[in-house]
Short mmCIF file of C-alpha atoms in Angstrom, two decimals:
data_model
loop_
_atom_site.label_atom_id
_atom_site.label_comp_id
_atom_site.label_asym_id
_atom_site.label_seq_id
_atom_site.Cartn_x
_atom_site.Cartn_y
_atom_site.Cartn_z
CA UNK G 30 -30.67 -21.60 -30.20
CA UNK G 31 -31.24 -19.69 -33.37
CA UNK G 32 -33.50 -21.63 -36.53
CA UNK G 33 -33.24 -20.99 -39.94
CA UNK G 34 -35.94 -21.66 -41.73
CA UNK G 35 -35.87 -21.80 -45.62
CA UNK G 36 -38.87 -21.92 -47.04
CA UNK G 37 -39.89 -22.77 -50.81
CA UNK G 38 -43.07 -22.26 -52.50
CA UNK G 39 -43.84 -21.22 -56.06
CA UNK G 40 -46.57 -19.09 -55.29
CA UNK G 41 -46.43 -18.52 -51.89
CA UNK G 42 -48.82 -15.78 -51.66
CA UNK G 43 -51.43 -17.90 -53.19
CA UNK G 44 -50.79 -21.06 -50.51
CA UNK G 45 -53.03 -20.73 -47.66
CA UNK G 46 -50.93 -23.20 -45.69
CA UNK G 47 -47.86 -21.36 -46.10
CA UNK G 48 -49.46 -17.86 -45.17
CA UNK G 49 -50.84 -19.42 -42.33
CA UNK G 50 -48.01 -20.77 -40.65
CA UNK G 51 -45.67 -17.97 -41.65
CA UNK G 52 -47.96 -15.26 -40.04
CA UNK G 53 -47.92 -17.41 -36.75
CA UNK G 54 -44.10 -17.13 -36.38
CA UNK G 55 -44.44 -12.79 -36.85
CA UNK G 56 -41.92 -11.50 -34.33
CA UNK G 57 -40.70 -14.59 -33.41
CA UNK G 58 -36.67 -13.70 -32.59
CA UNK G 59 -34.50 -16.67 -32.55
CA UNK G 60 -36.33 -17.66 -36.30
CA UNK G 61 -35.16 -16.37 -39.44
CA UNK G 62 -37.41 -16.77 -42.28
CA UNK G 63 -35.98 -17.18 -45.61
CA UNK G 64 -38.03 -16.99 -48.58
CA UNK G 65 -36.43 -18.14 -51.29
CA UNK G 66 -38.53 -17.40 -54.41
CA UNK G 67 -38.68 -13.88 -52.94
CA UNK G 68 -34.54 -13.48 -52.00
CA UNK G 69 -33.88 -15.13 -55.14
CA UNK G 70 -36.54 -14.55 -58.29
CA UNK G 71 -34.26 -14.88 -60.95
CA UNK G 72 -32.66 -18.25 -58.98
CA UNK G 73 -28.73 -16.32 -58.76
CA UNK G 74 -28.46 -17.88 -55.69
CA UNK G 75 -25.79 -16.55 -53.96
CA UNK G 76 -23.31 -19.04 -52.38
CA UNK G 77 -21.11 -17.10 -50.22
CA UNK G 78 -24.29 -15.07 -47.98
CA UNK G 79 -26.33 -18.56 -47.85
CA UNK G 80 -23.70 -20.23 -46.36
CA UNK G 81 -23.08 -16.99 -43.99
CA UNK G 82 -26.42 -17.35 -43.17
CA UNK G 83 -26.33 -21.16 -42.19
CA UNK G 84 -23.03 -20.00 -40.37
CA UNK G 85 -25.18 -17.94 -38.13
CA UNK G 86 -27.61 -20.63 -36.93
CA UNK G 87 -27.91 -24.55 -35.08
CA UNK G 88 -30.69 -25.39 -36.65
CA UNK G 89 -31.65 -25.53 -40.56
CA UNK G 90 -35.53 -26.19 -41.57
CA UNK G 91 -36.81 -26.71 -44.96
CA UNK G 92 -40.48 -25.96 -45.39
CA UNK G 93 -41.65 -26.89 -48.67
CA UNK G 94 -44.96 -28.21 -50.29
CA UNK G 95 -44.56 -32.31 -50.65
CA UNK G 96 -45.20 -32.13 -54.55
CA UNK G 97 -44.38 -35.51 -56.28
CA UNK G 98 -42.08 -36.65 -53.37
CA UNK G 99 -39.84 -33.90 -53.25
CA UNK G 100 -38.91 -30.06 -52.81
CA UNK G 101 -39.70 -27.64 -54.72
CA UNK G 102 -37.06 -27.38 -57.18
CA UNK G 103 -35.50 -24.15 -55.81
CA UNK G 104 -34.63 -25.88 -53.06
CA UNK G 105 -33.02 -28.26 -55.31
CA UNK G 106 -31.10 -25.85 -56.79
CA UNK G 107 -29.60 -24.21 -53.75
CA UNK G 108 -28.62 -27.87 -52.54
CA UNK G 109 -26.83 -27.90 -55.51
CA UNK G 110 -25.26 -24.51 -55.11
CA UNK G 111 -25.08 -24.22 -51.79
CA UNK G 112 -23.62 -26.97 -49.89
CA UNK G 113 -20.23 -26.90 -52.12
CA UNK G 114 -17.49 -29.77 -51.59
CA UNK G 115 -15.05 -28.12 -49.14
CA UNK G 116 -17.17 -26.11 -47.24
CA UNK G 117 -19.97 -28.25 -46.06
CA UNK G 118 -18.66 -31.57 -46.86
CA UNK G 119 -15.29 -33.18 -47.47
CA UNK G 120 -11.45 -31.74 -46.64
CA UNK G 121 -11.89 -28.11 -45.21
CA UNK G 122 -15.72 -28.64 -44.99
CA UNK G 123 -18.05 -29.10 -42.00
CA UNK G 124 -19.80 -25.81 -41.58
CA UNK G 125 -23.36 -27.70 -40.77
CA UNK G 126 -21.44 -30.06 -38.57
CA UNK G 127 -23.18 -30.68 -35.44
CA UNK G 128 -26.41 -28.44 -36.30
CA UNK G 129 -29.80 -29.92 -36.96
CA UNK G 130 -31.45 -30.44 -40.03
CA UNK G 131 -35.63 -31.14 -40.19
CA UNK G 132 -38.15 -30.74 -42.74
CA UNK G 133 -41.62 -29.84 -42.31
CA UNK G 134 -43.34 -30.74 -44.77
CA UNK G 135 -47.61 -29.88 -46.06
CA UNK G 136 -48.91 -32.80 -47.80
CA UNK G 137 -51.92 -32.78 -49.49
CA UNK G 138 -52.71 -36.76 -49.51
CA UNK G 139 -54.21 -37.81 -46.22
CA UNK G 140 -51.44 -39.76 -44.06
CA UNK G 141 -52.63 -43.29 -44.24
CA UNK G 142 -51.68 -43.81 -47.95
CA UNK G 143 -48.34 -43.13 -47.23
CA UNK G 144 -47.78 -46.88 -46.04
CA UNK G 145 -47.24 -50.43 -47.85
CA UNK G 146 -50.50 -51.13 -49.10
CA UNK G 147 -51.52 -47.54 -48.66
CA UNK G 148 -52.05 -45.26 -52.33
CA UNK G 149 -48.69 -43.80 -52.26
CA UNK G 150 -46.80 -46.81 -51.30
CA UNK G 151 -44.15 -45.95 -49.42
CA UNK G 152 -43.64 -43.98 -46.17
CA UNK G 153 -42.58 -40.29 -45.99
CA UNK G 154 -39.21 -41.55 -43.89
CA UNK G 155 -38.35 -43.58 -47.24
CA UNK G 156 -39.58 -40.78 -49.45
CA UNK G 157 -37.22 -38.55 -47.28
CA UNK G 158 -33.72 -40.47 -47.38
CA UNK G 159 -32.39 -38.27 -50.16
CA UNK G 160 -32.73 -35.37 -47.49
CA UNK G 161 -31.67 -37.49 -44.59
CA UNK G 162 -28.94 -38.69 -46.84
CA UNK G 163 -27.47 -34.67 -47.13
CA UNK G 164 -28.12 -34.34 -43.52
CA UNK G 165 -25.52 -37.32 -43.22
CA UNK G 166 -23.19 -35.84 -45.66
CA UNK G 167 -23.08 -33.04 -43.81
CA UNK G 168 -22.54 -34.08 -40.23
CA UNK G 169 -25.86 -32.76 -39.06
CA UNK G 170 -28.62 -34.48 -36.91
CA UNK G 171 -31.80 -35.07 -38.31
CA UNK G 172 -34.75 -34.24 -36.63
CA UNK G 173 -38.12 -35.74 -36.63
CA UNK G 174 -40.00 -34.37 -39.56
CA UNK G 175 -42.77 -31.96 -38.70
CA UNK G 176 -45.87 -33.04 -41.39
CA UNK G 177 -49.28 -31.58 -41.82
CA UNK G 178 -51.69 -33.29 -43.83
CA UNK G 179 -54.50 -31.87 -46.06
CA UNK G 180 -54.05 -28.71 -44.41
CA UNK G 181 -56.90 -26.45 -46.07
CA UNK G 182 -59.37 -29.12 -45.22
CA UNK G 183 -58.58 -29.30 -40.94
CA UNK G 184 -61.68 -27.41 -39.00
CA UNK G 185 -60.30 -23.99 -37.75
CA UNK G 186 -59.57 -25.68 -34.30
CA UNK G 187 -57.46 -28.41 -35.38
CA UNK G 188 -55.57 -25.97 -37.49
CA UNK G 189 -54.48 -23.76 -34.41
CA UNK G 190 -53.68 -27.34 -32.36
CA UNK G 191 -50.86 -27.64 -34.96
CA UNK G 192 -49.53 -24.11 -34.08
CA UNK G 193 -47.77 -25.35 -30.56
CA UNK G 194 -46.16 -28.39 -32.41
CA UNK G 195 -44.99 -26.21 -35.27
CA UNK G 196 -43.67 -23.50 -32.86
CA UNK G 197 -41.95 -26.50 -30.94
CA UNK G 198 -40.37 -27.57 -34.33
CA UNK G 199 -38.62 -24.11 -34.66
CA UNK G 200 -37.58 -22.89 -31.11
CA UNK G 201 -37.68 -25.93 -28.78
CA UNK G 202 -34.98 -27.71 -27.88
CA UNK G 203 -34.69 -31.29 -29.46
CA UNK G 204 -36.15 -32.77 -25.89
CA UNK G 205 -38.91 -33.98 -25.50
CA UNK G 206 -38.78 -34.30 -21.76
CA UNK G 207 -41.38 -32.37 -19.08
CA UNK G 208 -38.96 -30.26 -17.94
CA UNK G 209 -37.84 -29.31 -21.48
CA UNK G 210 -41.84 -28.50 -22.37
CA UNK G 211 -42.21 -26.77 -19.14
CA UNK G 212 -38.96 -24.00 -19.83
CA UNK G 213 -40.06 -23.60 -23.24
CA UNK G 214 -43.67 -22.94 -22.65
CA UNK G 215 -42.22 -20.56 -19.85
CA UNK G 216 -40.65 -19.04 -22.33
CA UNK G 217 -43.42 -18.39 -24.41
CA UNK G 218 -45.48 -17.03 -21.29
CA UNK G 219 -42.57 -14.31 -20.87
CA UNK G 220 -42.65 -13.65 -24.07
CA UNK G 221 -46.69 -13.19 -24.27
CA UNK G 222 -46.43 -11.13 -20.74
CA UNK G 223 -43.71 -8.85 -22.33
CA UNK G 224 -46.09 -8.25 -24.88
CA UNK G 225 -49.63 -6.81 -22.88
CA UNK G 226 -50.56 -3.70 -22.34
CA UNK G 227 -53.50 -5.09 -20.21
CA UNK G 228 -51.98 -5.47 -16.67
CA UNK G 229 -54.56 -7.73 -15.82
CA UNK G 230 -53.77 -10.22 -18.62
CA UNK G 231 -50.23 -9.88 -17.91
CA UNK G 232 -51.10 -10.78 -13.90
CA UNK G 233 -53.13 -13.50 -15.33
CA UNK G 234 -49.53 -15.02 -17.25
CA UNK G 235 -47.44 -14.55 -14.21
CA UNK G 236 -49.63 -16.42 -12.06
CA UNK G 237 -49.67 -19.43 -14.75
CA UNK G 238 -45.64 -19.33 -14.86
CA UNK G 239 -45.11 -19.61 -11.17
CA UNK G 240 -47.44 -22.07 -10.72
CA UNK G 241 -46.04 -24.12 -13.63
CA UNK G 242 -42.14 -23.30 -11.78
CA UNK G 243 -43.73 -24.30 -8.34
CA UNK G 244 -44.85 -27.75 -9.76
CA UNK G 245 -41.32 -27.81 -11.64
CA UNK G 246 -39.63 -27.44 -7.80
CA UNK G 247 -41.92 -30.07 -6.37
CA UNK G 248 -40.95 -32.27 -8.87
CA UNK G 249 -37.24 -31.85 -8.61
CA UNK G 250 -37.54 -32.44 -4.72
CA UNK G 251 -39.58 -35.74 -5.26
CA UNK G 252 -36.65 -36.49 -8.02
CA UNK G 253 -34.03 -36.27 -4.88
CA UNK G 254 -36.15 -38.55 -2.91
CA UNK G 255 -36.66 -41.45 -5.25
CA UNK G 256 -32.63 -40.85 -6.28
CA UNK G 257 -31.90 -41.19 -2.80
CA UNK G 258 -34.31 -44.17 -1.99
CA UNK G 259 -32.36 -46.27 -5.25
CA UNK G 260 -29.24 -45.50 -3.71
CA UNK G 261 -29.46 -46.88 -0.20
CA UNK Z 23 -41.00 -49.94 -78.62
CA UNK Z 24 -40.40 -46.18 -78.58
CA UNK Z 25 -37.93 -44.69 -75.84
CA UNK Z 26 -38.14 -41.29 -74.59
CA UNK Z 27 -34.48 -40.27 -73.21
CA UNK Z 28 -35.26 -37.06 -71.16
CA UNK Z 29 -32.16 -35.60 -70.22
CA UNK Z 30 -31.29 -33.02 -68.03
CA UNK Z 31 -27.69 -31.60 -66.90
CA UNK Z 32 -27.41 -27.81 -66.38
CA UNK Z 33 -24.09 -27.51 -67.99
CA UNK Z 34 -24.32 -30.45 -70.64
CA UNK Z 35 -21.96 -29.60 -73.28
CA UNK Z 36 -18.95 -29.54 -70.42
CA UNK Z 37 -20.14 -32.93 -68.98
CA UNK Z 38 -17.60 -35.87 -70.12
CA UNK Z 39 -19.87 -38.80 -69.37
CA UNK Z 40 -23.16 -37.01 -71.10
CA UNK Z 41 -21.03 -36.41 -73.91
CA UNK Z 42 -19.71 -39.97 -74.01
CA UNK Z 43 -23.29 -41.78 -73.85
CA UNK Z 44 -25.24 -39.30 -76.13
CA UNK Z 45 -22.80 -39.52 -78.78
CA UNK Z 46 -23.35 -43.45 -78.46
CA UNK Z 47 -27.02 -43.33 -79.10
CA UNK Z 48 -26.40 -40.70 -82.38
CA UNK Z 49 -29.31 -42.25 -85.24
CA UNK Z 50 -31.13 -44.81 -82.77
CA UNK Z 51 -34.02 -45.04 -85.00
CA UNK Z 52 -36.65 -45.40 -81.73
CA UNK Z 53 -35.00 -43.54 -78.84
CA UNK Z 54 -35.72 -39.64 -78.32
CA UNK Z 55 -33.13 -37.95 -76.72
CA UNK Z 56 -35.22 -34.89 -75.16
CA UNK Z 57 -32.35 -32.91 -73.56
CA UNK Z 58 -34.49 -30.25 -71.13
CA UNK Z 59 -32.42 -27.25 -70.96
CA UNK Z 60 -31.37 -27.22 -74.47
CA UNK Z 61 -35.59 -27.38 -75.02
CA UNK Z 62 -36.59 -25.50 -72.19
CA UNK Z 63 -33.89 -22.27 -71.62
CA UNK Z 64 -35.97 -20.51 -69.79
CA UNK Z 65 -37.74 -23.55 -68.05
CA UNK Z 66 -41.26 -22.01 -69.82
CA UNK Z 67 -42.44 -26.08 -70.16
CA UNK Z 68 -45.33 -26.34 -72.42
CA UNK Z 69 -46.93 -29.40 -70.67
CA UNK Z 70 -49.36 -30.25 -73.51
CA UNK Z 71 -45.78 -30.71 -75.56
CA UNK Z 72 -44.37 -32.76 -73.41
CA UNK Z 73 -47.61 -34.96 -72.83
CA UNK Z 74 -48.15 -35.40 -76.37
CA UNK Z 75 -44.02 -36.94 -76.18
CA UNK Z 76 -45.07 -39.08 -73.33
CA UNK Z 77 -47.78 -40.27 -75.49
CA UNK Z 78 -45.88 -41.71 -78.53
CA UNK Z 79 -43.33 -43.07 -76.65
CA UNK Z 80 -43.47 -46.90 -74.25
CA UNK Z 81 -40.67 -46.33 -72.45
CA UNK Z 82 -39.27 -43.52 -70.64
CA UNK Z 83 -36.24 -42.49 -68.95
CA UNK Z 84 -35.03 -39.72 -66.86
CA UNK Z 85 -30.93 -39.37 -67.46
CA UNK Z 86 -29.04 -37.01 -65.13
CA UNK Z 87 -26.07 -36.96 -62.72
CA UNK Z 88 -27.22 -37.78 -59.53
CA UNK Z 89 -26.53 -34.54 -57.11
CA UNK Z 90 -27.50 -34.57 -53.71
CA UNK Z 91 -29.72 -37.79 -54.20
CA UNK Z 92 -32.05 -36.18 -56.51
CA UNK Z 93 -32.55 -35.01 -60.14
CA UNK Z 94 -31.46 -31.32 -61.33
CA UNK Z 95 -34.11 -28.74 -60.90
CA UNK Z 96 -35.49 -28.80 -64.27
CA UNK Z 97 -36.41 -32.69 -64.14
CA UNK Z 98 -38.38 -31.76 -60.50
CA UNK Z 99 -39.79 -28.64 -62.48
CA UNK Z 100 -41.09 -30.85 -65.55
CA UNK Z 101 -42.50 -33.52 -63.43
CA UNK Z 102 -44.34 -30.64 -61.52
CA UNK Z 103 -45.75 -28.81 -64.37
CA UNK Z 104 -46.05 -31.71 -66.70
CA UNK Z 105 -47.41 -34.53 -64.84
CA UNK Z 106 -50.47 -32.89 -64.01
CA UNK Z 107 -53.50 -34.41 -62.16
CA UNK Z 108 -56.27 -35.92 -64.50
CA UNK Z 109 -53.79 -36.64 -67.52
CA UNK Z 110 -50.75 -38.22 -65.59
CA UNK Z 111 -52.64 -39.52 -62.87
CA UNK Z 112 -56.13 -38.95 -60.79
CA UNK Z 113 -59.73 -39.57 -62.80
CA UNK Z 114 -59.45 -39.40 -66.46
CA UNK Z 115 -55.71 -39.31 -65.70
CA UNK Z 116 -53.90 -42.32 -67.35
CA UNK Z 117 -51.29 -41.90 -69.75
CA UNK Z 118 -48.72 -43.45 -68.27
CA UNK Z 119 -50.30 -46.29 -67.13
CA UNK Z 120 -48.73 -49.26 -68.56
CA UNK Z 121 -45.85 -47.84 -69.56
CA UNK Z 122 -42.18 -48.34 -68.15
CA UNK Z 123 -39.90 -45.91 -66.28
CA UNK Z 124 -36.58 -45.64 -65.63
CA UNK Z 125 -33.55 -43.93 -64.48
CA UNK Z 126 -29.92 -43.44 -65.59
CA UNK Z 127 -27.66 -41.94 -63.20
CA UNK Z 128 -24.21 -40.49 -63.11
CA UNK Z 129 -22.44 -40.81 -59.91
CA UNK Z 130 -19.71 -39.17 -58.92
CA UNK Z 131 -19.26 -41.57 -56.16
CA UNK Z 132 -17.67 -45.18 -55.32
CA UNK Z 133 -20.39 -48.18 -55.09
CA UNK Z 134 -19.45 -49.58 -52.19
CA UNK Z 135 -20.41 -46.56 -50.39
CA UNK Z 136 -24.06 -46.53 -51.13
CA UNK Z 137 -24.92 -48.67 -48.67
CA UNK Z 138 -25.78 -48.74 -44.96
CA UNK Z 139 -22.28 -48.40 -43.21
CA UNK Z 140 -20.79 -46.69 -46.30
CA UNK Z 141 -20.26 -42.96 -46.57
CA UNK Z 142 -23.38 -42.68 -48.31
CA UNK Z 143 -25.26 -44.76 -45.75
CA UNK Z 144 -28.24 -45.45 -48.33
CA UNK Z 145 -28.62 -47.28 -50.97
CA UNK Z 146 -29.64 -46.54 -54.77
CA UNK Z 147 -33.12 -48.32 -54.62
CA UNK Z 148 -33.33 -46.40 -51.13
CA UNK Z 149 -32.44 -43.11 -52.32
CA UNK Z 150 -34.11 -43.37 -55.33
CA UNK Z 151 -38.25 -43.90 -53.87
CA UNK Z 152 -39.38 -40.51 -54.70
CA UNK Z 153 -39.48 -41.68 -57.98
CA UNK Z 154 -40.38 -45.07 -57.55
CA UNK Z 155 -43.14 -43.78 -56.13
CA UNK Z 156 -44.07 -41.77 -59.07
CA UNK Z 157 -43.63 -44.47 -61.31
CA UNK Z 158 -46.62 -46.09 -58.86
CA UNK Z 159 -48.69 -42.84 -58.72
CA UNK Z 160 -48.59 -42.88 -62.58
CA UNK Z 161 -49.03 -46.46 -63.22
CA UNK Z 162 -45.77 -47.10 -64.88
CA UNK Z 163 -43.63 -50.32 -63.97
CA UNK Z 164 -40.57 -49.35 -62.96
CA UNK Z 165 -37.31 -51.05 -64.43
CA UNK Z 166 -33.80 -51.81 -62.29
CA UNK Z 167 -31.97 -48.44 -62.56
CA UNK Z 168 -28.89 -47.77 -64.84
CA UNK Z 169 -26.21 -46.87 -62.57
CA UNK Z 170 -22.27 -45.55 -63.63
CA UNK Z 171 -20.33 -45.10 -61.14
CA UNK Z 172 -17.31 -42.27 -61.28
CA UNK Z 173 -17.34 -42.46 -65.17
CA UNK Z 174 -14.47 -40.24 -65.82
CA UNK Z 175 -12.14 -42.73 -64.07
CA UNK Z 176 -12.53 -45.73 -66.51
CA UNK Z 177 -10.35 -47.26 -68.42
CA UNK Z 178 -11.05 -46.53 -72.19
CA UNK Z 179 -12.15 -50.41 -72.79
CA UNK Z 180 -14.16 -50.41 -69.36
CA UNK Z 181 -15.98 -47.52 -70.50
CA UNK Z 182 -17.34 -49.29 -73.97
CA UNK Z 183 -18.17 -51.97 -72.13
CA UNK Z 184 -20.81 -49.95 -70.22
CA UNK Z 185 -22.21 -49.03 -74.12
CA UNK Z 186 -23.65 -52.78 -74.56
CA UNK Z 187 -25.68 -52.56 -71.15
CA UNK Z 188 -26.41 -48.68 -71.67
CA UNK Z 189 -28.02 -49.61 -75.33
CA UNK Z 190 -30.08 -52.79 -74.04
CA UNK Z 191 -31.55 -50.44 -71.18
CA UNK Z 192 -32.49 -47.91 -73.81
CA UNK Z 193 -34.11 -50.50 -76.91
CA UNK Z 194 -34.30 -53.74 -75.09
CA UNK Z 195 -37.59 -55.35 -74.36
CA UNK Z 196 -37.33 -55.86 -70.14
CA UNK Z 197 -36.48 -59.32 -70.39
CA UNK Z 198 -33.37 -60.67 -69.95
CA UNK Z 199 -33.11 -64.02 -71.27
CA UNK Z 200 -31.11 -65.29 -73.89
CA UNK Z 201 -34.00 -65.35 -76.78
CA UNK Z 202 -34.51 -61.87 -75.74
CA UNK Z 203 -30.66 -60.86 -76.34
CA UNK Z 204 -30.55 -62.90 -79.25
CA UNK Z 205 -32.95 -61.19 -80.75
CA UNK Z 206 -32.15 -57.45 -79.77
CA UNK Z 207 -28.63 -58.82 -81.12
CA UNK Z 208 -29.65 -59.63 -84.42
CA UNK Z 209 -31.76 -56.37 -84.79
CA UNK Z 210 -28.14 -54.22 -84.15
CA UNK Z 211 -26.33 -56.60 -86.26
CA UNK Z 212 -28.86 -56.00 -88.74
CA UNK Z 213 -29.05 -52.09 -88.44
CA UNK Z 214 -25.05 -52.24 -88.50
CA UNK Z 215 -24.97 -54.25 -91.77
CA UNK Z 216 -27.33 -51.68 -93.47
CA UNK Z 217 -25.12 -49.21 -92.70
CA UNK Z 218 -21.85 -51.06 -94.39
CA UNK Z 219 -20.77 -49.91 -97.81
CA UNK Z 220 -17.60 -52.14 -97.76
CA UNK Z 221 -19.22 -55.49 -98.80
CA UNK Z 222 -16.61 -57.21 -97.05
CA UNK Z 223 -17.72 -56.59 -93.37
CA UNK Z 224 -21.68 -56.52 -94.24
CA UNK Z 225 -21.04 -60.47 -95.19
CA UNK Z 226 -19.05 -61.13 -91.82
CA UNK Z 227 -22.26 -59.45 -90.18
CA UNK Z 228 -24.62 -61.16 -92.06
CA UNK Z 229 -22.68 -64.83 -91.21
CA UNK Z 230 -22.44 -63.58 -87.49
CA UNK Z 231 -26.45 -63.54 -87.46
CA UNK Z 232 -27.17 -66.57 -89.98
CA UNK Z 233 -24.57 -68.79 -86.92
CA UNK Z 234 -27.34 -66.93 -83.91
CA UNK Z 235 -30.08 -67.67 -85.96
CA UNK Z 236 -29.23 -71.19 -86.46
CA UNK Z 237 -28.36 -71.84 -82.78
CA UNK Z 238 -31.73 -69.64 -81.77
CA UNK Z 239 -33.63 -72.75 -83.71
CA UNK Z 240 -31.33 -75.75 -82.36
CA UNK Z 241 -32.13 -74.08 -78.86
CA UNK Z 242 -35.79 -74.24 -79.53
CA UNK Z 243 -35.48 -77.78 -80.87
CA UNK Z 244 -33.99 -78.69 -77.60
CA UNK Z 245 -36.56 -76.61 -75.86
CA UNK Z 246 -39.38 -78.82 -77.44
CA UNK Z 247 -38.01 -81.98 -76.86
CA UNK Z 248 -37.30 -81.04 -73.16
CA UNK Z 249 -40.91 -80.04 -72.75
CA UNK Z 250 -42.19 -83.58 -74.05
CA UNK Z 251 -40.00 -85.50 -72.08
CA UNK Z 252 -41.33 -83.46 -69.03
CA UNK Z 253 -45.38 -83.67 -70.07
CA UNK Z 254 -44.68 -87.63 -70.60
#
């Protein structure tokens, strides 16, 4: 599965949240990163490569600050230059069809005003429908949004607890299952092991994926027990 | 009551239905037609400018064609830069509050589909929550949107008939009982009749609001008769 993910910010240099989730994705290979204040400066976004680039991938993120409900308005703007009639909706369309749209989203009001009765009033799934409303329009399958609150403010352990969420958001597959957390995490291990020099780190990560694959074949036998036991 | 029409269309002078309603409002004594691009070219928005507008003006509006579920760029630019925290909102914030807000959108699409099981799935007052919730955040109350549906397609008669409506949402007090209409009536008729050199016409205008006027005070005749039958 390869992930798109465009991301908009005015200033992005200047947004700690941004920096620090965008540094925590370096190397990462099925994620492309897309910047669009820095692909497009003077906003001539160009139609044909964008949608070349959505082409290319099966599942489309928009990372944006949550300023007054909404995207940025660069990500307005591609919307509206992007996703033209006749290629990803209507006769001829359907290029996002069957992909997966999400949103994650840094808020800066804490989460419980975003309720009836709360400071904000409504929730962020009603703030959201005009997105889930182009997800629709488009034929793709919108994801749970990914949303971090009051970001700057979290104590430096809290802010790393987001990281495995956020990394789930962009390369796991829309599961939620054991076994689904258990390949992916495998995955990561690999990855990590690939990655050391030290041997005895890297012995260290091989012992924690076979033991997380041993558990994964005990449970698959118990599975065939208990299938068998509701059959007979 | 002062209106402040803030427009925005990124290709105004070739838009049909913009064309068609802003010529209809040409000499409206107390609306502001605030058109952002033409103002704004290089979207450099000077925010004390445009909070000094918000300032002499009751009612405001937003008026743009409704793309992807959302305003153009520019409007979600200006509401960034311009509604700032402490003047829009937030301590010493405020200058909104009180006022009213509301939007008139251009849709390219059919009714009937904005709602759920329609292509659309959503409706307007669902789509539209980002900036209901603005209107909250800024303590504006928030009229029923104007909505025109597929504009181009009218018939010539079914597209004055939207004018009537389309005025009373700019200059009407939110009210919409008959004193109210008779009253915003009178003040066009009255406007119109200032306006007549042939001396011919201003007299039919001038009988057309001496017959409202006269039925305005039989109705409130009625009205306190009514009220002492009820009390007795």
């Amino acid at each position: 599965m390869r992930t798109l993910l465009i991301v908009s910010h005015p200033d992005i240099i200047e947004s700690y949240s941004q920096q620090y989730f965008l540094n925590a994705i370096k190397g990462f290979e099925d994620v492309t990163v897309h910047h669009l204040e820095s692909h497009y400066p003077n906003w001539d976004i160009d139609p044909k490569k964008e949608q070349e680039l959505l082409r290319q991938h099966d599942r489309i993120l928009f990372q944006f600050p949550f300023y007054w409900y909404s995207s940025p308005p660069l990500i307005k703007h591609w919307q509206d230059v992007v996703l033209e009639e006749g290629v990803a909706f209507g006769k001829r369309g359907g290029i996002l069809e069957g992909k997966e749209f999400g949103l994650i989203l840094m808020i800066g009001v804490s989460e419980r005003e975003y309720q009836a009765g709360g400071k904000e009033q409504f929730s962020i799934s009603e703030l959201t429908k005009p997105f889930q409303a182009m997800a629709n329009k488009t034929g793709m399958h919108y994801l749970r949004p990914f949303e971090v609150y009051q970001f700057p403010y979290l104590e430096d352990e809290q802010k790393m607890d987001i990281l495995i969420p956020y990394w789930q958001k962009l390369t796991m597959e829309n599961n939620n299952s054991l076994a689904t957390r258990e390949s992916w995490l495998i995955r990561q291990l690999q990855q990590l092991a690939k990655s050391k020099s030290n041997s005895e780190e890297a012995r260290i990560l091989q012992f924690a994926m076979e033991i997380i694959e041993e558990n994964r074949t005990n449970m698959d036998g118990l599975q065939i027990v208990l299938d068998q036991m509701y059959h007979e």
